Coordinates of C-alpha atoms in Angstrom, one line a residue:
Chain A
M8 CA 11.5 150.4 58.9
L9 CA 12.8 153.9 59.6
F10 CA 14.4 154.8 56.2
D11 CA 15.9 153.2 53.2
G12 CA 17.7 154.2 50.1
L13 CA 19.8 156.6 52.1
S14 CA 23.3 157.3 50.7
F15 CA 25.8 160.0 51.4
S16 CA 29.5 160.5 51.8
L17 CA 31.3 163.2 53.6
P18 CA 34.8 164.2 52.5
A19 CA 37.4 165.5 54.8
G20 CA 36.4 168.9 56.2
A21 CA 32.7 168.4 55.5
A22 CA 29.8 168.4 57.8
G23 CA 26.5 166.5 57.4
L24 CA 23.4 167.9 58.9
V25 CA 20.7 165.3 59.6
A26 CA 17.4 167.1 59.8
G27 CA 13.8 166.0 60.2
P28 CA 11.0 165.8 62.7
N29 CA 11.0 163.7 65.9
G30 CA 11.0 160.0 65.4
V31 CA 12.2 160.0 61.9
G32 CA 15.4 158.2 62.7
K33 CA 18.0 160.9 63.3
S34 CA 19.4 159.2 66.4
S35 CA 19.2 155.8 64.8
L36 CA 21.3 157.1 61.8
I37 CA 23.9 158.4 64.2
R38 CA 24.0 155.1 66.1
I39 CA 24.3 153.2 62.9
A40 CA 27.2 155.5 61.9
A41 CA 28.8 154.9 65.3
G42 CA 28.5 151.1 64.8
L43 CA 26.2 150.7 67.8
L44 CA 23.2 149.7 65.7
R45 CA 23.3 147.4 62.7
A46 CA 21.5 148.5 59.6
D47 CA 19.2 145.9 58.1
A48 CA 20.9 146.4 54.8
G49 CA 23.7 148.5 53.5
T50 CA 27.2 149.4 54.7
V51 CA 28.9 152.2 56.6
R52 CA 32.4 153.1 55.8
H53 CA 34.1 155.3 58.3
P54 CA 37.5 156.7 59.2
P55 CA 39.4 154.7 61.9
T56 CA 38.5 156.9 64.8
R57 CA 35.0 158.1 65.7
A58 CA 33.7 160.1 68.6
L59 CA 30.1 160.1 69.7
M60 CA 28.1 162.6 71.7
A61 CA 24.7 161.1 72.5
E62 CA 22.1 161.9 75.1
A63 CA 23.8 159.9 77.9
H64 CA 26.9 161.7 79.3
A65 CA 28.7 158.6 80.4
L66 CA 30.8 160.3 83.0
D67 CA 31.2 158.7 86.4
P68 CA 29.1 160.9 88.7
A69 CA 31.3 160.5 91.8
R70 CA 34.5 161.6 90.1
R71 CA 35.8 165.1 89.5
L72 CA 35.0 166.3 86.0
V73 CA 38.6 166.4 84.8
D74 CA 39.3 162.9 86.1
A75 CA 36.1 161.5 84.5
L76 CA 37.2 163.0 81.2
A77 CA 40.8 161.9 81.6
F78 CA 39.5 158.3 82.0
W79 CA 38.1 158.5 78.4
A80 CA 41.1 160.4 77.1
S81 CA 43.3 157.6 78.4
L82 CA 41.4 155.1 76.3
D83 CA 41.5 157.3 73.2
A84 CA 45.3 157.7 73.0
A85 CA 48.5 157.6 75.0
P86 CA 47.4 157.5 78.7
A87 CA 50.5 159.5 79.8
R88 CA 49.1 162.8 78.5
A89 CA 45.4 162.0 79.0
R90 CA 44.9 164.5 81.8
E91 CA 46.5 167.3 79.8
R92 CA 44.2 166.6 76.9
A93 CA 41.2 166.5 79.2
E94 CA 42.2 170.0 80.6
H95 CA 42.7 171.4 77.1
A96 CA 39.2 170.1 76.1
L97 CA 37.6 171.6 79.2
A98 CA 39.2 174.9 78.4
A99 CA 37.8 174.6 74.9
V100 CA 34.2 174.3 76.2
A101 CA 34.8 177.0 78.9
L102 CA 34.5 174.5 81.9
S103 CA 38.0 175.0 83.3
T104 CA 36.7 176.7 86.4
I105 CA 34.7 173.6 87.5
A106 CA 37.3 171.0 86.5
E107 CA 37.6 169.9 90.1
V108 CA 33.9 169.6 90.8
P109 CA 32.3 166.1 91.0
V110 CA 30.2 165.3 87.9
R111 CA 27.1 164.7 89.9
L112 CA 27.0 168.4 90.9
L113 CA 27.0 169.6 87.3
S114 CA 23.9 171.1 85.7
T115 CA 22.4 169.6 82.5
G116 CA 24.0 172.2 80.3
Q117 CA 27.4 171.7 81.9
R118 CA 27.1 167.9 81.4
R119 CA 26.4 168.4 77.8
R120 CA 29.4 170.6 77.5
A121 CA 31.5 168.0 79.3
A122 CA 30.3 165.4 76.8
L123 CA 31.4 167.8 74.0
A124 CA 34.7 168.1 75.7
R125 CA 35.1 164.3 75.5
V126 CA 34.6 164.5 71.8
V127 CA 37.2 167.3 71.5
A128 CA 39.7 165.4 73.7
S129 CA 39.2 162.2 71.6
G130 CA 41.1 163.6 68.6
A131 CA 38.9 161.4 66.4
S132 CA 38.5 162.4 62.8
L133 CA 34.8 161.7 62.6
W134 CA 32.5 163.5 65.1
L135 CA 29.0 162.0 65.5
L136 CA 26.9 164.5 67.4
D137 CA 23.3 163.6 68.4
E138 CA 21.4 166.7 69.3
P139 CA 24.5 168.5 70.6
A140 CA 22.7 171.8 71.1
N141 CA 20.2 170.3 73.6
G142 CA 20.4 172.0 77.0
L143 CA 23.0 174.5 75.8
D144 CA 22.6 178.3 76.3
V145 CA 23.2 180.7 73.5
A146 CA 26.8 181.3 74.3
S147 CA 27.5 177.6 74.5
V148 CA 25.8 177.0 71.1
G149 CA 28.3 179.5 69.7
V150 CA 31.2 177.5 71.3
L151 CA 29.8 174.4 69.8
E152 CA 29.6 175.9 66.3
R153 CA 33.2 177.3 66.6
L154 CA 34.5 173.9 67.7
I155 CA 32.8 172.1 64.8
A156 CA 34.3 174.7 62.4
R157 CA 37.8 174.3 63.9
H158 CA 37.5 170.5 63.6
R159 CA 36.5 170.8 60.0
A160 CA 39.3 173.3 59.3
D161 CA 41.7 170.6 60.6
G162 CA 40.3 168.1 58.1
G163 CA 37.8 166.5 60.4
I164 CA 34.3 165.4 59.5
A165 CA 31.2 166.0 61.6
L166 CA 27.8 164.3 61.3
V167 CA 25.3 166.3 63.3
A168 CA 21.7 165.4 64.0
T169 CA 19.7 168.3 65.3
H170 CA 16.3 169.9 65.4
M171 CA 17.7 173.2 66.5
P172 CA 19.1 175.6 64.0
L173 CA 22.9 175.3 64.0
D174 CA 25.2 177.5 61.9
L175 CA 27.3 174.9 59.9
P176 CA 28.6 176.6 56.8
D177 CA 28.2 174.6 53.6
A178 CA 26.9 171.6 55.5
Q179 CA 25.5 168.8 53.4
K180 CA 21.8 168.4 54.3
I181 CA 20.8 164.8 54.9
V182 CA 17.0 164.6 54.8
L183 CA 15.4 161.5 56.2
P184 CA 12.2 160.6 54.4
C185 CA 9.2 160.3 56.8
Chain B
M8 CA 41.9 146.7 80.2
L9 CA 43.8 147.7 83.3
T10 CA 42.1 151.1 83.2
L11 CA 38.7 149.4 83.1
I12 CA 39.5 147.1 86.0
L13 CA 40.7 150.0 88.1
R14 CA 37.6 152.0 87.2
D15 CA 35.2 149.2 88.2
L16 CA 37.1 148.5 91.4
R17 CA 36.9 152.2 92.4
I18 CA 33.2 152.3 91.6
G19 CA 32.6 149.1 93.5
W20 CA 34.3 150.5 96.6
A21 CA 32.8 154.0 96.3
S22 CA 29.3 152.7 95.9
G23 CA 29.6 150.6 99.0
G24 CA 28.7 147.4 97.1
I25 CA 31.7 145.5 98.4
V26 CA 30.9 146.2 102.0
N27 CA 27.2 145.5 101.5
A28 CA 27.9 142.0 100.1
L29 CA 30.2 141.2 103.0
A30 CA 27.8 142.5 105.6
F31 CA 25.0 140.4 104.0
F32 CA 27.3 137.3 104.0
L33 CA 28.1 137.7 107.7
L34 CA 24.4 138.3 108.5
V35 CA 23.3 135.1 106.8
T36 CA 25.9 133.1 108.6
I37 CA 24.7 134.6 111.9
L38 CA 21.1 133.7 111.1
F39 CA 21.8 130.0 111.1
P40 CA 22.7 129.6 114.8
F41 CA 19.5 131.4 115.7
A42 CA 17.5 129.0 113.5
V43 CA 19.1 125.7 114.5
G44 CA 20.0 126.5 118.1
P45 CA 23.3 126.8 119.9
D46 CA 24.3 123.2 119.5
T47 CA 28.1 123.5 119.0
A48 CA 28.6 120.0 117.5
L49 CA 25.8 120.5 115.0
L50 CA 27.0 124.0 114.0
A51 CA 30.5 122.7 113.5
R52 CA 29.2 120.0 111.3
I53 CA 26.9 122.2 109.1
G54 CA 29.1 125.4 109.3
G55 CA 31.0 124.8 106.1
G56 CA 27.8 124.3 104.1
V57 CA 26.3 127.4 105.7
I58 CA 29.3 129.5 104.7
W59 CA 29.0 128.3 101.1
A60 CA 25.2 129.0 100.9
A61 CA 25.8 132.4 102.4
A62 CA 28.6 133.0 99.8
V63 CA 26.3 132.2 96.9
L64 CA 23.6 134.5 98.3
A65 CA 26.1 137.3 98.9
A66 CA 27.3 136.9 95.2
L67 CA 23.8 137.8 94.2
M68 CA 23.8 141.2 96.0
P69 CA 25.9 143.3 93.6
V70 CA 24.4 141.9 90.4
E71 CA 22.2 145.0 89.8
R72 CA 25.1 147.4 89.9
L73 CA 27.6 145.5 87.8
I74 CA 26.3 146.3 84.3
G75 CA 23.1 148.2 84.6
P76 CA 24.5 151.6 85.5
D77 CA 27.0 151.5 82.6
T78 CA 24.3 150.7 80.1
E79 CA 22.1 153.5 81.3
S80 CA 24.8 156.2 81.5
G81 CA 26.1 155.3 78.0
V82 CA 29.5 154.1 79.2
L83 CA 29.1 150.8 77.1
D84 CA 28.2 152.9 74.0
Q85 CA 31.3 155.0 74.4
L86 CA 33.5 151.9 74.9
A87 CA 31.9 150.3 71.8
V88 CA 32.5 153.4 69.7
R89 CA 36.2 153.3 70.7
G90 CA 36.3 149.8 69.3
V91 CA 36.7 148.1 72.7
S92 CA 35.3 144.6 72.5
L93 CA 32.4 144.1 74.8
S94 CA 33.7 140.6 75.7
A95 CA 36.9 142.3 76.9
V96 CA 34.8 144.8 78.9
A97 CA 33.0 141.8 80.5
A98 CA 36.3 140.1 81.3
A99 CA 37.6 143.3 82.9
K100 CA 34.4 143.5 84.9
I101 CA 34.8 139.9 86.1
V102 CA 38.3 140.5 87.2
A103 CA 37.4 143.7 89.0
H104 CA 34.3 142.1 90.6
W105 CA 36.3 139.1 91.8
L106 CA 39.0 141.4 93.3
G107 CA 36.3 143.2 95.3
F108 CA 34.4 140.1 96.2
G109 CA 36.6 137.0 96.4
P110 CA 39.5 137.9 98.8
P111 CA 37.2 140.0 101.1
L112 CA 34.8 137.1 101.3
M113 CA 37.6 134.8 102.2
L114 CA 38.5 137.1 105.0
A115 CA 34.9 137.3 106.1
A116 CA 34.7 133.5 106.1
V117 CA 37.3 133.4 108.8
I118 CA 35.0 135.5 111.0
A119 CA 32.0 133.4 110.1
A120 CA 34.0 130.2 110.9
G121 CA 34.7 131.7 114.3
L122 CA 31.0 132.5 114.9
L123 CA 30.0 129.0 113.9
G124 CA 32.8 127.3 115.8
L125 CA 34.2 125.6 112.7
P126 CA 37.3 123.4 113.2
A127 CA 40.5 124.8 111.7
A128 CA 40.9 121.9 109.2
T129 CA 37.4 122.5 107.9
L130 CA 38.1 126.2 107.6
G131 CA 41.2 125.4 105.5
T132 CA 39.1 123.4 103.1
V133 CA 36.4 126.0 102.9
E134 CA 39.0 128.8 102.2
L135 CA 40.6 126.7 99.5
G136 CA 37.1 126.0 98.0
L137 CA 36.2 129.7 98.1
L138 CA 39.5 130.6 96.4
I139 CA 38.6 128.2 93.6
G140 CA 34.9 128.9 93.5
T141 CA 34.5 132.6 93.9
P142 CA 35.9 133.4 90.4
G143 CA 33.1 131.3 89.1
L144 CA 30.6 133.1 91.2
A145 CA 32.0 136.5 90.0
A146 CA 31.8 135.4 86.3
L147 CA 28.2 134.2 86.8
A148 CA 27.3 137.5 88.5
V149 CA 28.6 139.6 85.6
A150 CA 26.9 137.4 83.0
T151 CA 23.6 137.5 84.9
S152 CA 23.9 141.2 85.3
A153 CA 24.4 141.6 81.5
L154 CA 21.4 139.3 80.8
V155 CA 18.9 141.0 83.1
T156 CA 19.9 144.6 82.5
G157 CA 17.0 146.7 81.2
L158 CA 14.4 144.3 82.4
R159 CA 11.8 145.6 84.9
G160 CA 12.5 144.2 88.3
A161 CA 16.0 143.2 87.2
G162 CA 17.0 142.4 90.8
S163 CA 14.4 139.7 91.4
V164 CA 14.8 138.2 87.9
A165 CA 18.6 138.0 88.5
G166 CA 18.0 135.7 91.5
L167 CA 16.0 133.3 89.4
V168 CA 18.6 133.3 86.6
M169 CA 21.7 133.1 88.8
L170 CA 20.9 130.8 91.7
P171 CA 20.1 127.7 89.7
L172 CA 23.3 128.1 87.7
A173 CA 25.3 128.5 90.9
V174 CA 24.0 125.2 92.2
P175 CA 27.0 123.1 90.8
L176 CA 29.4 125.5 92.6
L177 CA 27.5 125.1 95.8
I178 CA 27.3 121.3 95.5
F179 CA 31.0 120.8 94.8
G180 CA 32.1 123.6 97.1
A181 CA 30.2 122.4 100.1
G182 CA 30.9 118.8 99.0
S183 CA 34.7 119.4 99.2
I184 CA 34.4 119.7 103.0
D185 CA 33.7 115.9 103.2
G186 CA 34.6 114.9 99.7
G187 CA 38.2 116.2 99.6
A188 CA 40.3 116.6 96.5
G189 CA 37.8 115.1 94.0
A190 CA 35.1 117.6 94.8
L191 CA 37.7 120.5 94.7
K192 CA 38.7 119.4 91.2
L193 CA 35.1 119.3 90.0
L194 CA 34.6 122.7 91.6
A195 CA 37.6 124.0 89.7
A196 CA 36.1 122.5 86.5
V197 CA 32.8 124.3 87.0
A198 CA 34.5 127.6 87.9
L199 CA 36.7 127.4 84.9
L200 CA 33.8 126.7 82.6
L201 CA 32.0 129.8 84.0
V202 CA 35.0 132.0 83.9
A203 CA 35.8 131.0 80.3
G204 CA 32.2 131.3 79.0
A205 CA 30.9 134.3 80.9
P206 CA 32.8 137.1 79.1
F207 CA 31.3 135.9 75.8
V208 CA 27.8 135.5 77.1
A209 CA 27.9 138.9 78.9
G210 CA 29.5 140.5 75.8
A211 CA 26.7 139.2 73.5
A212 CA 24.1 140.3 76.0
M213 CA 25.5 143.8 76.2
R214 CA 25.6 144.0 72.4
A215 CA 22.0 142.8 72.2
G216 CA 21.1 145.4 74.8
M217 CA 22.3 148.2 72.7
E218 CA 20.0 147.5 69.8

């Protein structure tokens, strides 16, 4: 068993910060919240749309970045404007200049930012971010913090698991017992 | 659904998987004349069965790339988070896999029939049988792929899982060359069973693979 007796709720505009040492179950908590893992006991109530940023980037390596993102954007909402939303999201993570580059040529940090762009493009109200700052440089961490802040200002919710210090104002700390 | 089918078709084409399976199919059919000798009458008699055996073996070729890469790269996770049912994902993969496998294989079978000196009437029956049977093979390949994903040596395990289950398709497919309509109906029944059951088996296997 990883943890039990854990209970929290995040109202609109709130952020949850899951902290704790390696192996304590941060990623598992995120996956449970995403509906990918079943909890042995207990329930998860979530808004209708969720977006997940996990370790795997899930972008087709052979396709151009903007096309790979547009594929996911077309599943998230009206396919007609998927490409436009993908381009907007790429601009938000400062990747517009390499939008036409195939995903396989991207660096680790660029892939992480592309995965973040998918979350931005999804328009989901609940963001589930698993170690979002991994592989990001200082400037990109700032972008990440600003995007989360803007999402919360728009009434969105973010649940963030991280072992790196992230500046999330008034975030609710969710401590997993070891 | 259509988006998923198109994506899988594109990947199948770009990765060369479609061409590989066809080349393998033709290679196996070419091996037989070398093994049994250039006896035209004998080759014409066994040619239909050879094509069917080669088709089943060729169906095994792409198994490793059908589901495995999507599990590893997190594509299945992302689909599940969006509330897409994994059985629907599996159904889309079966359709896409068949489109990239069935019709090209039927074309390649014409070439193989020429190489084996198959009579036109036999070729007609073989083509009809392949049209009915290849959806079953495609469904079986996707289900097998979902079952063995994540195992060490997935490729070799896939053969052990899939080939025994493909035996009914092989029996009724090759049997239809002599057996006629009765064997084709049984072939259709087996293929239908596989096509109907595989999405749920594959969906459950993918879900189990996530946990």
